XYZ file of C-alpha atoms in Angstrom:
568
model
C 46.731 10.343 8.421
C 44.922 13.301 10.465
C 44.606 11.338 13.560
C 47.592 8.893 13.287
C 49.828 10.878 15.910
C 46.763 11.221 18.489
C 45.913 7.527 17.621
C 49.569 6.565 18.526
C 49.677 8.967 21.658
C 46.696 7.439 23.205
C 48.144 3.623 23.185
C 51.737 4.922 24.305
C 49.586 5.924 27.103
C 47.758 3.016 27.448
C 50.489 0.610 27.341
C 53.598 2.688 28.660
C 51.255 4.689 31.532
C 54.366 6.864 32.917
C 54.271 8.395 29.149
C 50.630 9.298 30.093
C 51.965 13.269 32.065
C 54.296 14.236 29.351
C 51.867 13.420 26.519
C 49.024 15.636 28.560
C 52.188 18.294 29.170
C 52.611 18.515 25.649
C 48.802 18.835 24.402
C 48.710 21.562 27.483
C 51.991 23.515 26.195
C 50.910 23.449 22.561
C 47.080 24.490 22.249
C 47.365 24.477 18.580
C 48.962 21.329 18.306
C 46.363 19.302 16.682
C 46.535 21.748 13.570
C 50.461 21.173 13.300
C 51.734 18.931 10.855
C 52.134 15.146 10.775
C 56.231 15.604 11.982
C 55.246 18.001 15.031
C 52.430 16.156 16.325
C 54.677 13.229 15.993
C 57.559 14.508 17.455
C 55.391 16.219 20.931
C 52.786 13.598 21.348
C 54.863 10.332 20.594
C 58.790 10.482 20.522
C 59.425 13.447 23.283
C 57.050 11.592 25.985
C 58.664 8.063 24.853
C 62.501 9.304 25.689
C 61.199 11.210 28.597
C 59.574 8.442 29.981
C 61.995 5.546 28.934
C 65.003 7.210 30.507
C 63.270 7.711 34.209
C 61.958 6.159 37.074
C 61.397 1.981 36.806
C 61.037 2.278 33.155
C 64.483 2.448 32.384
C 65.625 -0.745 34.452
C 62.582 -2.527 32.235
C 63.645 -1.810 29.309
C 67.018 -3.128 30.079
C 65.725 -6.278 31.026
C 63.246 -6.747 27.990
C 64.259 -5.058 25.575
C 63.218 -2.180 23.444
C 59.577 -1.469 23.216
C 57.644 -2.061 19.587
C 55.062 -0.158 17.914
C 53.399 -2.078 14.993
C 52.077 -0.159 11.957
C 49.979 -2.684 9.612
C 49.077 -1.521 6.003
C 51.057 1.478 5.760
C 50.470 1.514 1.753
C 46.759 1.786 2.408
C 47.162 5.457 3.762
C 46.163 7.605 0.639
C 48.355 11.237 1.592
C 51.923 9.879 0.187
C 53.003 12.875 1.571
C 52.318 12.416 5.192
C 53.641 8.951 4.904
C 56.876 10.215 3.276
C 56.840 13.046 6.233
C 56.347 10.139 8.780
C 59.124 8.159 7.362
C 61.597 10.909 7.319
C 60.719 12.456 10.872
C 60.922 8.540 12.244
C 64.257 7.610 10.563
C 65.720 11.776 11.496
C 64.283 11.001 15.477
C 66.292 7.465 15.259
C 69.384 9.174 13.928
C 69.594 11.651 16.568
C 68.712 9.421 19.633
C 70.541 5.935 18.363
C 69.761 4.340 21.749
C 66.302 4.819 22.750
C 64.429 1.854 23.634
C 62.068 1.786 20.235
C 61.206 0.323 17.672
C 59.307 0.195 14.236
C 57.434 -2.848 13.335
C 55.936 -1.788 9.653
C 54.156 -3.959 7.265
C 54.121 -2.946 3.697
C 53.290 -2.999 -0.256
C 56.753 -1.124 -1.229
C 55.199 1.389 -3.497
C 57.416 4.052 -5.237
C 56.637 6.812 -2.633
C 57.508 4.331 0.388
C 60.346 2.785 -1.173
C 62.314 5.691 -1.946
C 62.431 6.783 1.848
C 63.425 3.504 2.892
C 66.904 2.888 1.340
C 68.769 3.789 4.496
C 71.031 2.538 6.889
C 68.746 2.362 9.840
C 66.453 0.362 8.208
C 66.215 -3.277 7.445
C 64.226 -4.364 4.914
C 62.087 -8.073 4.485
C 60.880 -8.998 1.844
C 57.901 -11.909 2.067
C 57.159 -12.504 -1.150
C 60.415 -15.440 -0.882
C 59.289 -16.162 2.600
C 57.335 -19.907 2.636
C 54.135 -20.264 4.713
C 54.151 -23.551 4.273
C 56.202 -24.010 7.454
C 53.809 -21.040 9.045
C 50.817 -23.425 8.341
C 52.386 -26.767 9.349
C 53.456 -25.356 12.616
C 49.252 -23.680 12.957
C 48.152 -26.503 12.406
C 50.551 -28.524 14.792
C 49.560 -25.466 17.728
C 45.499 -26.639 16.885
C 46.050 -30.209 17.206
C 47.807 -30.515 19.964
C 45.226 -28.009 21.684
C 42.570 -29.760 20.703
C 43.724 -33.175 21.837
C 43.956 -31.520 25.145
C 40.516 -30.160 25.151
C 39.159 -33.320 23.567
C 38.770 -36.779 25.371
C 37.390 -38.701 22.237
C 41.103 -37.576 20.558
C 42.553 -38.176 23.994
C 41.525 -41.405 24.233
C 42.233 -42.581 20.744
C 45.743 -41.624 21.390
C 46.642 -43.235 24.457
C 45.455 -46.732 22.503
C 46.753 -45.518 19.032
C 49.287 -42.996 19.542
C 50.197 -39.622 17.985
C 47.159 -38.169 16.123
C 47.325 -36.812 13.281
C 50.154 -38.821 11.979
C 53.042 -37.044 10.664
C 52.292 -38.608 7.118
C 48.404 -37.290 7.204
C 49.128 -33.885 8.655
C 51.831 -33.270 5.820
C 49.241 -33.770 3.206
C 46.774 -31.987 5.373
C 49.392 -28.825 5.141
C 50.115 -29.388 1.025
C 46.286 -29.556 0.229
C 46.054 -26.185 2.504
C 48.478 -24.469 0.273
C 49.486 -21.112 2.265
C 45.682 -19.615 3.273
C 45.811 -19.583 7.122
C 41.818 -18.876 6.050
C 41.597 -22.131 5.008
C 43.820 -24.132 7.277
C 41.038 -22.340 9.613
C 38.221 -23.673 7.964
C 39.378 -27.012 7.375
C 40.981 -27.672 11.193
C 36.821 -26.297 12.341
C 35.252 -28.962 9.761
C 38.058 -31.740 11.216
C 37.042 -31.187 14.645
C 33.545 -29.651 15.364
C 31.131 -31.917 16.239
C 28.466 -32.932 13.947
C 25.048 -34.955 13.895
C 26.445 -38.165 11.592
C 28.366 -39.321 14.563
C 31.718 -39.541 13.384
C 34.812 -38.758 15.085
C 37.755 -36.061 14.259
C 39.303 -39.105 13.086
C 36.805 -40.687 10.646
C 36.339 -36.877 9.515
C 39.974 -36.032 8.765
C 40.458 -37.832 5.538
C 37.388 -36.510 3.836
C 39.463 -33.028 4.088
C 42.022 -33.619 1.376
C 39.301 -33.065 -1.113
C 37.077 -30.489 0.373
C 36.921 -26.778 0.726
C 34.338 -26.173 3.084
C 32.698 -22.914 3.603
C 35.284 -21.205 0.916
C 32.389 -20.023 -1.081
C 30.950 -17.796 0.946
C 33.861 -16.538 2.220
C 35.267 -15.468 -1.500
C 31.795 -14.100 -2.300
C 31.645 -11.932 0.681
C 36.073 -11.136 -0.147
C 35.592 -10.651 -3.347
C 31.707 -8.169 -2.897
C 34.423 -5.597 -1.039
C 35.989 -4.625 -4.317
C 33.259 -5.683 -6.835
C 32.303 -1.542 -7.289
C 36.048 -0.385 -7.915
C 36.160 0.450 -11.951
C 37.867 -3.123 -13.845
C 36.987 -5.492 -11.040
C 35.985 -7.634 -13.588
C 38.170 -7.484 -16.179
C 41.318 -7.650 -13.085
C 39.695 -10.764 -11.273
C 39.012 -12.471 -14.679
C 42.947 -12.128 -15.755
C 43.791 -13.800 -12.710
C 41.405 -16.641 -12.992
C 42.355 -17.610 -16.716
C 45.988 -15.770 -16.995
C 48.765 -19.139 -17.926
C 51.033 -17.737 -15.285
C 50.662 -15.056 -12.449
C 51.357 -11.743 -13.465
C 52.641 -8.911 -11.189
C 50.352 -5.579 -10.642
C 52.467 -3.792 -13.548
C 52.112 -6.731 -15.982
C 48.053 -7.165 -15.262
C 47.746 -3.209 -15.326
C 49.511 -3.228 -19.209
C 47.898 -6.361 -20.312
C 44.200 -4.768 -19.608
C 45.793 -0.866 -20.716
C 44.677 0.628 -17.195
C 46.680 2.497 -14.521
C 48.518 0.512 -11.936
C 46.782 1.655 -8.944
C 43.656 0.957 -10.540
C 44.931 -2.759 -10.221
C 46.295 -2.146 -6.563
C 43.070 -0.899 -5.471
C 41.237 -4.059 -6.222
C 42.995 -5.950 -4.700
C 44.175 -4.339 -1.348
C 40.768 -5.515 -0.537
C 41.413 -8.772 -1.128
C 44.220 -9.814 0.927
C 42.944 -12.034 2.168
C 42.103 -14.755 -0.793
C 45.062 -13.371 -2.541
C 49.115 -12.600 -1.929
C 49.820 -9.095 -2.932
C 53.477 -8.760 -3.293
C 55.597 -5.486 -1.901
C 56.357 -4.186 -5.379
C 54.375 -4.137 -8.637
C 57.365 -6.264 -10.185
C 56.027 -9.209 -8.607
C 53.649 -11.987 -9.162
C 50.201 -11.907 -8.034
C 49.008 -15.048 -6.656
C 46.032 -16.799 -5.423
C 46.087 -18.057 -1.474
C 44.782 -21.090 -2.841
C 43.727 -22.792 -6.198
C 40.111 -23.179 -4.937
C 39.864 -19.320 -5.467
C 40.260 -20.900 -9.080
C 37.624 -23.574 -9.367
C 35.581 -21.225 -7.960
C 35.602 -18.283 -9.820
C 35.191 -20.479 -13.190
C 31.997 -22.433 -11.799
C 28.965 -19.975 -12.515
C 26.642 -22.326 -9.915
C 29.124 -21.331 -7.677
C 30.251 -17.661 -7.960
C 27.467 -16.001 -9.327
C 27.856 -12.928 -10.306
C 31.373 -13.108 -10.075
C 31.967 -15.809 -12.430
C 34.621 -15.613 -15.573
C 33.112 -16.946 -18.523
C 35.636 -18.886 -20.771
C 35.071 -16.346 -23.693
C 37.176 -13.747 -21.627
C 39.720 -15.976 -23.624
C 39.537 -14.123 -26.502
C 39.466 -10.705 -24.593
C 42.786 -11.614 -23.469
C 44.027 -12.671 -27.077
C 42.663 -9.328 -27.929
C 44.239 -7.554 -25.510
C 47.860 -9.361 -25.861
C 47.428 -8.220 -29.526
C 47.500 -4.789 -28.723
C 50.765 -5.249 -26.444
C 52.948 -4.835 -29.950
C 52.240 -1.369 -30.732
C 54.714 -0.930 -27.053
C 58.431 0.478 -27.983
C 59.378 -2.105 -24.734
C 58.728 -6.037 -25.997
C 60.401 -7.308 -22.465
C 57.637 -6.150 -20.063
C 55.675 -8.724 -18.307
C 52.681 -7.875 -20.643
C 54.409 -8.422 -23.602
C 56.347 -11.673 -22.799
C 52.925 -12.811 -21.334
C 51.414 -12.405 -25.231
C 54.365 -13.569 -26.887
C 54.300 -17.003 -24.481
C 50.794 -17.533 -24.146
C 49.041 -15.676 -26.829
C 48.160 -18.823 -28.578
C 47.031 -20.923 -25.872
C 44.229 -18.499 -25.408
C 43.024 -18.792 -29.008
C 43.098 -22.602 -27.888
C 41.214 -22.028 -25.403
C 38.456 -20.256 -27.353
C 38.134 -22.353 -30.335
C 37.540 -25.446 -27.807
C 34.233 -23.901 -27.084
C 30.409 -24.770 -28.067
C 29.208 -21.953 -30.036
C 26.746 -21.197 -26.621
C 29.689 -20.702 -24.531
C 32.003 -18.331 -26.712
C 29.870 -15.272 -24.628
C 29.742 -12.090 -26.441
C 31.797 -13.152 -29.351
C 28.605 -15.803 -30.669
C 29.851 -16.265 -34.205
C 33.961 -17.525 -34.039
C 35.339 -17.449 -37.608
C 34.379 -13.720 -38.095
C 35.436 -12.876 -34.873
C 38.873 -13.857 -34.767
C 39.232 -13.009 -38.873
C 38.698 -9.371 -37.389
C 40.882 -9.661 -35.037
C 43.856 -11.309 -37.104
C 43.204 -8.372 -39.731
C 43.417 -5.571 -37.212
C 47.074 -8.018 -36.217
C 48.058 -8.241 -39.844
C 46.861 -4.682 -41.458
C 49.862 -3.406 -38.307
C 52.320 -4.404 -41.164
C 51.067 -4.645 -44.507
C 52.461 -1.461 -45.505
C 56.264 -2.757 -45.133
C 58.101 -3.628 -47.787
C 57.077 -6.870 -49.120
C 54.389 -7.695 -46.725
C 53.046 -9.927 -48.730
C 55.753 -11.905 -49.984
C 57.008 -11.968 -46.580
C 54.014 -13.752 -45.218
C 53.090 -16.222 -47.974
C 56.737 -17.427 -47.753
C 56.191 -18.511 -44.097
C 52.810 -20.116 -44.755
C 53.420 -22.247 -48.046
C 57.158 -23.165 -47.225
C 57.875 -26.704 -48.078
C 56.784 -28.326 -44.824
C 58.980 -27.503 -41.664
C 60.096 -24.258 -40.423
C 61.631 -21.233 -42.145
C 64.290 -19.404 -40.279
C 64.488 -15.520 -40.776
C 67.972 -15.377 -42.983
C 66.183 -18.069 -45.394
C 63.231 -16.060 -45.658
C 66.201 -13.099 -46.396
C 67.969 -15.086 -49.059
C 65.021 -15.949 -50.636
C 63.309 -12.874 -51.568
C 66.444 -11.002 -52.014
C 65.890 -8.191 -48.765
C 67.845 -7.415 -46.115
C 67.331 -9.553 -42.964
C 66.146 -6.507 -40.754
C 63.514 -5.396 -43.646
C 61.759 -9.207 -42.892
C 62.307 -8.500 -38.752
C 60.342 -5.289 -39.321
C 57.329 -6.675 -40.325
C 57.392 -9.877 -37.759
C 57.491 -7.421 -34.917
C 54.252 -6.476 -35.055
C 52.935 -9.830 -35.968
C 54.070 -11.605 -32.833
C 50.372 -11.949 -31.706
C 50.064 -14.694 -34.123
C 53.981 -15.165 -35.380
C 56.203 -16.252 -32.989
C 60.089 -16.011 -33.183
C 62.564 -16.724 -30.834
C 65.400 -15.015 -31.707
C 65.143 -12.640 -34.587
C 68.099 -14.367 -37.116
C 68.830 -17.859 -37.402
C 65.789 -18.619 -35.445
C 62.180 -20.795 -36.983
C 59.614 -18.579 -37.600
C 56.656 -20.448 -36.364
C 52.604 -19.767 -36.499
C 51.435 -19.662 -33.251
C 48.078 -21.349 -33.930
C 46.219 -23.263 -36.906
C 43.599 -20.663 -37.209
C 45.497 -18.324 -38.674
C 46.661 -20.769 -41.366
C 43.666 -21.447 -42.109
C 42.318 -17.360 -42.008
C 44.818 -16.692 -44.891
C 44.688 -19.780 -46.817
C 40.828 -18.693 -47.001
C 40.292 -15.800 -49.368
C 36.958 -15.111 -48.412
C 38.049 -14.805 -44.752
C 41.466 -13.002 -45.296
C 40.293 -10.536 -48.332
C 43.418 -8.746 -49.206
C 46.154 -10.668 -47.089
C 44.641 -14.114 -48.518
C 47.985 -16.044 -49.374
C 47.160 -17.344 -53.186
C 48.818 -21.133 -53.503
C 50.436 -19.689 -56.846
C 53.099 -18.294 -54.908
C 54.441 -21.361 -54.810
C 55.790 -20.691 -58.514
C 57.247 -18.183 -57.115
C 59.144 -20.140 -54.570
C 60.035 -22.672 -56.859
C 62.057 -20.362 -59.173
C 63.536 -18.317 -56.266
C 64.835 -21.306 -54.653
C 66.074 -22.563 -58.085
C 67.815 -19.383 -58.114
C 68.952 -19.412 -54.963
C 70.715 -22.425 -55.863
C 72.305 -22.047 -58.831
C 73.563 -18.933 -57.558
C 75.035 -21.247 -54.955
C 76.259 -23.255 -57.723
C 77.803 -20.645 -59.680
C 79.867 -18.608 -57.477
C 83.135 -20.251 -56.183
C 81.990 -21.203 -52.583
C 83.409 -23.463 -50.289
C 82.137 -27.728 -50.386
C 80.425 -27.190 -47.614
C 77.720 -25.496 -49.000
C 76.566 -28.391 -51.124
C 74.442 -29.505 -48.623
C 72.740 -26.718 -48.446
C 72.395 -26.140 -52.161
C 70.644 -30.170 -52.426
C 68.169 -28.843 -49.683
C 67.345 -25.751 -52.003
C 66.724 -27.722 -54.926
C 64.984 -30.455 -53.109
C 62.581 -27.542 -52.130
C 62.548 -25.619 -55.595
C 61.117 -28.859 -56.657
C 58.747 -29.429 -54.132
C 57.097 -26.000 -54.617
C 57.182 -26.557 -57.979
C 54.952 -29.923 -57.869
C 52.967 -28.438 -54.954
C 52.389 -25.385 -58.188
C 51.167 -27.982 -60.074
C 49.013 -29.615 -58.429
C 46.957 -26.190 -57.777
C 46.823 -25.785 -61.667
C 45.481 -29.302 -62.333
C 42.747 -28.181 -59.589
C 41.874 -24.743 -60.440
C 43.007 -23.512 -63.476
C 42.052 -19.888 -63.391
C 45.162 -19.662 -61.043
C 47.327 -19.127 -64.069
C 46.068 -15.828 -64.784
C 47.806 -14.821 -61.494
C 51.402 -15.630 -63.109
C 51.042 -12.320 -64.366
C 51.740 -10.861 -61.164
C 55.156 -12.678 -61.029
C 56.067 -11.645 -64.399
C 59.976 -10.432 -62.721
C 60.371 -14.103 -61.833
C 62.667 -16.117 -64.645
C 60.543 -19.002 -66.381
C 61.545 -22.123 -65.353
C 62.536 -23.570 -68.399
C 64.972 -20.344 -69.452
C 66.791 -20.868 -65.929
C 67.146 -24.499 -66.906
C 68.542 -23.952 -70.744
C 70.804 -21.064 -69.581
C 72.354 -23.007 -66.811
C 72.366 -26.527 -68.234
C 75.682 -27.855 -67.456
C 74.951 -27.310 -64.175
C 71.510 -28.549 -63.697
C 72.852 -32.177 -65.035
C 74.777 -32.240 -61.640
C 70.845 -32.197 -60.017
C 69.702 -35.573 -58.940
C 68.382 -37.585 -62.123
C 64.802 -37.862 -60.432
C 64.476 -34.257 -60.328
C 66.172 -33.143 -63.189
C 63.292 -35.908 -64.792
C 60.721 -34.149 -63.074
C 61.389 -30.652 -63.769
C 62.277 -31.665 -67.834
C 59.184 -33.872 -67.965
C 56.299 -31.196 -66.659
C 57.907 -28.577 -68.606
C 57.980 -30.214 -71.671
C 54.382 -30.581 -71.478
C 53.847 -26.958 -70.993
C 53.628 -25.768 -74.492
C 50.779 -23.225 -73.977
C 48.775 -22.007 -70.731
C 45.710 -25.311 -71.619
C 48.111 -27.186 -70.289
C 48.421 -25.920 -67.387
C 44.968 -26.948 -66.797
C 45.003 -30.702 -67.073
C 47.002 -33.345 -64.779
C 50.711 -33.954 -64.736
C 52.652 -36.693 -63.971
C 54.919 -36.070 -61.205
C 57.634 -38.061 -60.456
């Protein structure tokens, strides 16, 4: 801001000319003025010459009449010393305080960044915010101000009105203004294509409903936005998150999401202001002017070298995996991954094996990525038992306190290790809440031991889950509880004995699986649970109780295990 004061003096001379003698009295009385600070230059060459000449001669009577005069500062963000802005601000607001009634006025425009906001909250000042403001009206009445301009200038549209009345009609021009969106750059381009002349021979008229679906000229005009800020470090990686982000993010959220600094982020895009609304504070959304921006950015024929390949999908799974590490899961960031996480693996798996970019070969690129997710929690308690209980549940969803109850832990020991899997495991609210998997891949990554090595969930845990729920129940059973858990003690047994056929169906098709009952050697057998607590396993439905009596009976040595059962 070295020359803002002198820049300021010089059109307070121009456009108030009896300021012109006390700015040149002050510049004479101060040789070394131009060395002062921001406040002193301010104070000689802008606010002492304004009172002096607002309260004498003709001026005064003017001002009276009109009202106070304005100075307009645009882009006050965009000057890089905070500390001369903060000095301006606070010399401004002190010169206000002291002279109330001078005939002045402030007109600044504004991102409200930390350092700017933080001299602001005063009295004296009144505050807009625009991000709530609609341009839709601003555009409608643009476009109104060109049309009826036009129509004077043009005696083709002239005439067609006199025979055919208003032009556009109200009907057209509304979906003229919805198609614009809010970019006055387009409204501009479009109103130019509507009305310039051109060699086919048609009229304004026959030319107006071709707009609706057009966006004429827009590529060049992003190419030549966009080349501004294509050398600023994470151009890429910034415009890319806009173009295939599920919702707009504000400057904080896109700065976490990519793990750079926030004015990294603001510095792309002050540049851009044009094709894109940059809100006052970093808490809010980032948008584009117009969804075109979109369609173009996506369409390599079209943007070049600024295109976004598709694969930056999986950059952005990546990068919403590494969100869970933060000690804060409500940023924007981390909502972001928790919300849309999956849709970007979606996203990636749709593609041809020539369009997944860097990442050629999918499987083992996403199996890395799910074990850097998973290996965040494998050293918890019961990792293991934890995760195969969610994957090979009887078919549905497993709430957290079921997954609790089941494997005898407390309910905070199972939240523990879900934190960190949220990437891939999503849970609304940690309690009563399903635990669901966010996407089929990662089913199928740890259903596949040669994919998932040593998180591969073996399908002989469902012995497991047979006997704890059978446990679970008669537990349940046992105890003196009130009726109203009988329902809940039918559902446990109905799923004790699903697990259990689901158990032997895997033995009839891979025998060897047996030898991995050795690993569940704390679990009761089957059979003992049933002879101990026999009185109250007759109360179990007959076709279970057939089941269960039935496939166990035929169990007399591990052989059996490997041939088929009847299940009823």
């Amino acid at each position: 801001m070295t020359r803002f004061a002198t820049t300021l003096a010089f059109q307070l001379a121009a456009a108030i000319p009896e300021a012109a003698p006390f700015i040149e009295k002050a510049i004479n009385t101060n040789p070394g003025l131009s060395q002062s600070n921001l406040a002193a230059q301010l104070r000689h060459l802008v606010y002492e010459p304004f009172k002096a000449a607002a309260w004498s001669g003709p001026l005064r009577w003017t001002t009276h009449l009109r009202g106070p005069f304005l100075i307009v500062i645009d882009g006050l963000d965009e000057c890089e010393d905070h500390k001369d802005v903060q000095a301006f601000i606070a010399d401004m607001l002190d010169f206000f305080k002291k002279n109330p009634l001078v005939p002045l006025r402030f007109f600044i425009t504004s991102r409200v960044e930390e350092h700017i906001q933080s001299c602001l909250e005063k009295d004296q000042v009144r505050l807009e915010n625009l991000v709530n403001h609609c341009s839709r009206d601003d555009i409608d009445t643009f476009m109104s101000a060109c049309f009826e301009a036009e129509i004077e200038r043009n005696p083709v549209i002239k005439a067609y009105t006199r025979n055919h009345g208003d032009w556009p009609a109200k009907e057209d021009k509304d979906q003229l203004v919805d198609h614009i969106g809010g970019s006055f750059i387009f409204a501009s381009a479009l109103f130019k294509y509507i009305v310039d002349p051109t060699d086919d021979q048609s009229t304004p008229m026959d030319r107006l409903p071709h707009t609706l679906n057009m966006n004429p000229g827009l590529d060049i005009l992003y190419a030549k936005t966009l080349s501004r800020s294509k050398s600023f470090p994470h151009f890429s990686d910034i415009i890319s998150t806009l173009a295939l982000a599920f919702e707009p993010l504000p400057i904080k959220g896109i700065a976490e999401l990519l793990g750079i600094e926030t004015f990294e982020v603001v510095r792309v895009l002050l540049n851009l202001q044009a094709i894109i609304h940059i809100p006052g504070t970093d808490d809010l959304p980032v948008t584009m002017c117009h969804t075109s921006l979109r369609d173009f950015l996506t369409t390599e024929n079209r943007s070049g070298c600024f295109f976004t390949p598709p694969s930056y999908h999986f950059y952005l799974l990546y990068r919403c995996s590494t969100l869970h590490d933060s000690q804060r899961p409500d940023t924007a960031a981390a909502l972001y991954s928790i919300r849309h996480g999956a849709k970007h693996v979606e996203q990636y798996i749709q593609l041809p094996a020539a369009a997944q970019g860097p990442f050629p070969r999918f499987p083992q690129t996403l199996d890395t990525l799910y074990t850097h997710i998973f290996a965040k929690s494998e050293n918890h308690f019961r990792f293991s038992d934890i995760i195969s209980s969610i994957l090979l549940r009887e078919p549905g969803l497993i709430p957290i306190a079921e997954i609790s109850a089941l494997l005898g832990m407390e309910t905070f020991e199972v939240v523990r290790v879900l934190v960190n899997l949220r990437p891939v495991v999503y849970v609304q609210e940690y309690g009563h809440s399903p635990v669901i998997v966010c996407h089929r891949s990662v089913r199928e990554f740890l259903t596949t031991e040669s994919r998932s090595g040593r998180f591969f969930v073996s399908p002989s845990f469902h012995f497991r889950l047979s006997g704890n729920y059978f446990s679970l129940n008669l537990e349940r059973l046992l105890s003196p509880t009130p009726s109203s858990l009988n329902a809940i003690s039918s559902q446990w047994c109905n799923r004790s004995h699903w697990h259990w056929r689901e158990f032997l169906k895997v033995i009839s098709q891979n025998p060897t699986i047996y030898n991995e009952l050795d690993q569940l050697a704390d679990l009761p057998p089957p059979n003992l649970v049933i002879l101990v607590h026999l009185p109250v396993y007759s109360t179990f439905p007959r076709g279970i109780r057939r089941s269960w009596l039935h496939t166990l009976g035929e169990l007399q040595n591990p052989a059996d295990l490997a041939r088929p059962h009847q299940v009823y």
